[in-house]
Every structure is written in C-alpha cells, then in structure tokens.
Amino acid sequence: MAEIIRSIRGMNDILPEKTPYWQAVETALKEVLTGYGYQEIRFPIVEKTELFCRSIGEVTDIVEKEMYTFADRNGDNLTLRPEGTAGCVRAAMQNGMLNQTQRLWYMGPMFRHERPQKGRYRQFHQLGVEAYGFSGPDIDAEMILMTARLWKKLGLKGISLQINSLGSIEARLAYREVLISYFEANKETLDEDSQRRLHTNPLRILDSKNPEMQALNEAAPKLLDHLDEVSKQEFEALCQNLDDAGLSYEINPRLVRGLDYYGKTVFEWVTDHLGSQGTVCAGGRYDGLVEQLGGKGATAIGFAIGLDRLIALLEAMNSLPKIEKIDAYLVAVGEQASKQSLQLAETLRDQIPGLKLITHCGGGSFKSQFKRADRSGARWTLILGDDEVAKKVIGVKTMETGEQETISWEALTTYLTQ
Ligand code: ATP
Ligand code: MG
C-alpha cells in the first residue's frame, strides 16, 4: 500500500470538532469591528517578495529567515504572505483608497518558516485591522479600546495590555546611538543574535527572548526618555484616553515590536496562560510605510490578532463560545419512508428558517440509525417508518427526556418551533 502523504510540519488541519469554535470567534470579532465602522478587504496570499522586504525590513526575523519565498514558472520572485499589513497597504495604494480615511480588516492564513511549537506554527491565522489617514492619538486610543471590547465580547480573561511609544524616526535614530553605546560597553554580555544586531537593528535586542539578556536589557537606556516632543505629547494623550475609559495597561519601555515599520504608539496584549508564546495581539502606528512603498505619505495604525493563540487561550481559560447543537436528526426505515424523509426535511427547512436538521441518508436498521442520531447531539430524533408514512404522522423523541410522541405532519412545524 502506498504511504499516506502527510501535511507539512507546522501547518495544521483544523478539524470539524474545532471549526465551530473558530466560526463563533470569527463572527463575534467581525461584529465588534463592524460596530466601529471597519470594512473587510481581501487581498492575495501571494505577493512579490520585494513588497515584504521593503516594508517589514531586511534585518528582521521575518525577512532574514522566516519567509516562504519561491520563483514561479515565469521566474518571478514571490512570497507567501508572512503578515497582512504590507499587502493591505499595497492594495489600498494600488486602488487609490488612500486619499480618504479608511478603516479596514482582513482575516486569513499567514506563513512563516519558524520552529513549530505550541502557539507557533508555519501556517497560522490572523485577524488584521488597519486604519489609514488618521494621525492620532484619538484613533490609537479607539483602536486599543476596540481590542478590549473584542475580549469583552468573547468573555476572555487573563490577558493584559502593554503599551509604549517608539517616537519619531529622528528620535529613534538618536536613541539608536545611545543604545549602541550602551550595548558596546557591555559587549561581553551580548548573545550571538544580539551581537549580530548591534549595528543593524539594535532596538530588536531589547525584544530578545533570551533570559540571559534580561538583566542587561532592563538596565538599558529607555526610549521613552528620548522621545521627541510631539510623540511625548501624543503618548500622554493616549494614556489619558485609556485612563478616562478605565482601561488598565502597563507601560513597557522594552516593547519595540519585531517589524521595522512601526513608530510612535505600539501595543501588545499578552497572557501568562499560554507558556512562552504569550502575545495574542500586537500592533502599532506605522506612518512611514506608505511613503516607503512609493505612495504619497499617509498615516497608518493597525494590529493583528493571532487567532490560533486566541482560541488556545479561550480554551485554556474555559471560555470557548457555546456551540449551538443541531435541532433534529431524521431517521427513516422502509422504502416509502426513505423517499418521504427527504421531502419532509425540505418542507421543514422551508418552514423553519435556520433549522439545523440532519437526514440520515444511506439506509440501515432503526438501531444503527438511532445510534447516529444519539451521537449527533440532536435535541429531537424524528422517526419515520412506512406505517407513519401511511398515516401521515411522525415519531418525535425528545432526546434529553427519552419521551416519544406521535405528531401529524401538519403539526410538526409548530411542534418544533414552540
Ligand atoms: P512573536 O514575538 O510571538 O514571534 P511577532 O512579533 O513575530 O510575534 P506579529 O508579526 O506581530 O508577531 O504577529 C501578530 C500576532 O500573530 C502575534 O502576536 C501572534 O499572536 C501571532 N503570530 C505571529 N507569528 C505566529 C506563529 N508563527 N504562529 C502562530 N501565531 C503567530
Ligand atoms: Mg515572530
């Protein structure tokens, strides 16, 4: 027998026992976003590699070592999207959407060649949200309040907010020098990754997950102490807005985000309940990106939720949404009954919008069909034999109590809807 072909490591199947939770979570998230005026945008999963190199930055984990890049049959250099912001900006620019404000969201798979582990996959799923043309900080605050509302809607606990400001490009460049001097003075303590980043992307050293780097990073000069005046004021206004809304947060001066395009506001929602992959939602302002990609300057802010982690967290907190069970399972034995069952089911579907009804299909004894009905979790089993067909009635068994009644076909719709 031929060997079964298996999926690619780090790319998971999401099976029917889990998809109802995904659907319920996605629906809840969309409802909140729609309530704030956000509209869906869909853009391709594959883009030119250049788009990601130019936006995410050459010296980032993603571009250095995580992209799925390939030459297509024409020899074009393409990449499976590792995140959505670049593609979203590209689409908005290309379609002339940036001469007015936009509030956009998208949802779908992203691809990064990382070491697969719990909460870190090679195909994972994000809900991305982006707002263009708002200079802030009111939209920054609104966006963060919206994320808090998403958790509220899902009944999610055990997650906390961290914010920081990365300041203007100029402030960041000046701070960069301060930071390089600090790390150079402590060169012997730097791990290999950090040594490599010292002159290419020193801010990323602060983001190191290596525990041996922690003490050094904690004592490092803080970007917040080197902010430009405008960023400082905007950050204060953001904090004030969050305070006014009663939303608690922690200012984390080491929060720098792994992508090059961020400036000013950055934020993350983190949890202790998922082991080391604890960031569920991350985002920030990226005013420079549109120009960097060749467009006319437009301010921008956005965030992405890792849906795999969000659902894992809901599960860990025992807060997965309640999934609606099916209403009825229709069993039919006998030639007439089998034929009639399909008709009857169609009539019920016509008369009861939203009815979740499974017809057995495939024949078999009452006993084997009942077994399936039981396993389906249906509230009622509807039972049709040739005798019932002759009398135009049907057996209705309420599964919870085991009670069974005989109902006429005419009365069935009323019975099932009361
Ligand atoms: P991390 O520090 O965990 O690597 P990141 O900074 O690379 O995260 P972003 O690019 O900001 O992550 O993506 C936003 C969110 O998408 C993350 O907070 C996380 O929830 C999720 N995410 C990122 N990479 C993965 C992955 N490989 N598997 C599952 N979820 C991921
Ligand atoms: Mg990463």
PDB file of C-alpha atoms in Angstrom, residues 6 12 46 110 112 114 119 130 173 185 244 294 317 328 333 380:
ATOM      1  CA  ARG A   6       1.220  13.888   5.465  1.00  0.00           C
ATOM      2  CA  ASN A  12      -2.257  22.149  10.869  1.00  0.00           C
ATOM      3  CA  VAL A  46       0.987  35.604  -2.527  1.00  0.00           C
ATOM      4  CA  MET A 110      -0.097  33.749   7.196  1.00  0.00           C
ATOM      5  CA  ARG A 112       6.409  31.891   8.443  1.00  0.00           C
ATOM      6  CA  GLU A 114       9.636  29.187  12.212  1.00  0.00           C
ATOM      7  CA  GLY A 119       1.444  28.570  19.696  1.00  0.00           C
ATOM      8  CA  GLU A 130      -5.705  48.774   9.804  1.00  0.00           C
ATOM      9  CA  LEU A 173      17.796  57.337  15.291  1.00  0.00           C
ATOM     10  CA  ALA A 185      30.091  48.956  26.702  1.00  0.00           C
ATOM     11  CA  ASP A 244     -10.567  58.009  31.076  1.00  0.00           C
ATOM     12  CA  GLY A 294       6.371  54.582  -3.002  1.00  0.00           C
ATOM     13  CA  MET A 317      -9.495  29.784  30.280  1.00  0.00           C
ATOM     14  CA  ALA A 328     -33.182  17.327  14.817  1.00  0.00           C
ATOM     15  CA  VAL A 333     -36.615   2.903   7.560  1.00  0.00           C
ATOM     16  CA  TRP A 380     -35.021  15.591  18.784  1.00  0.00           C
TER      17      TRP A 380
END
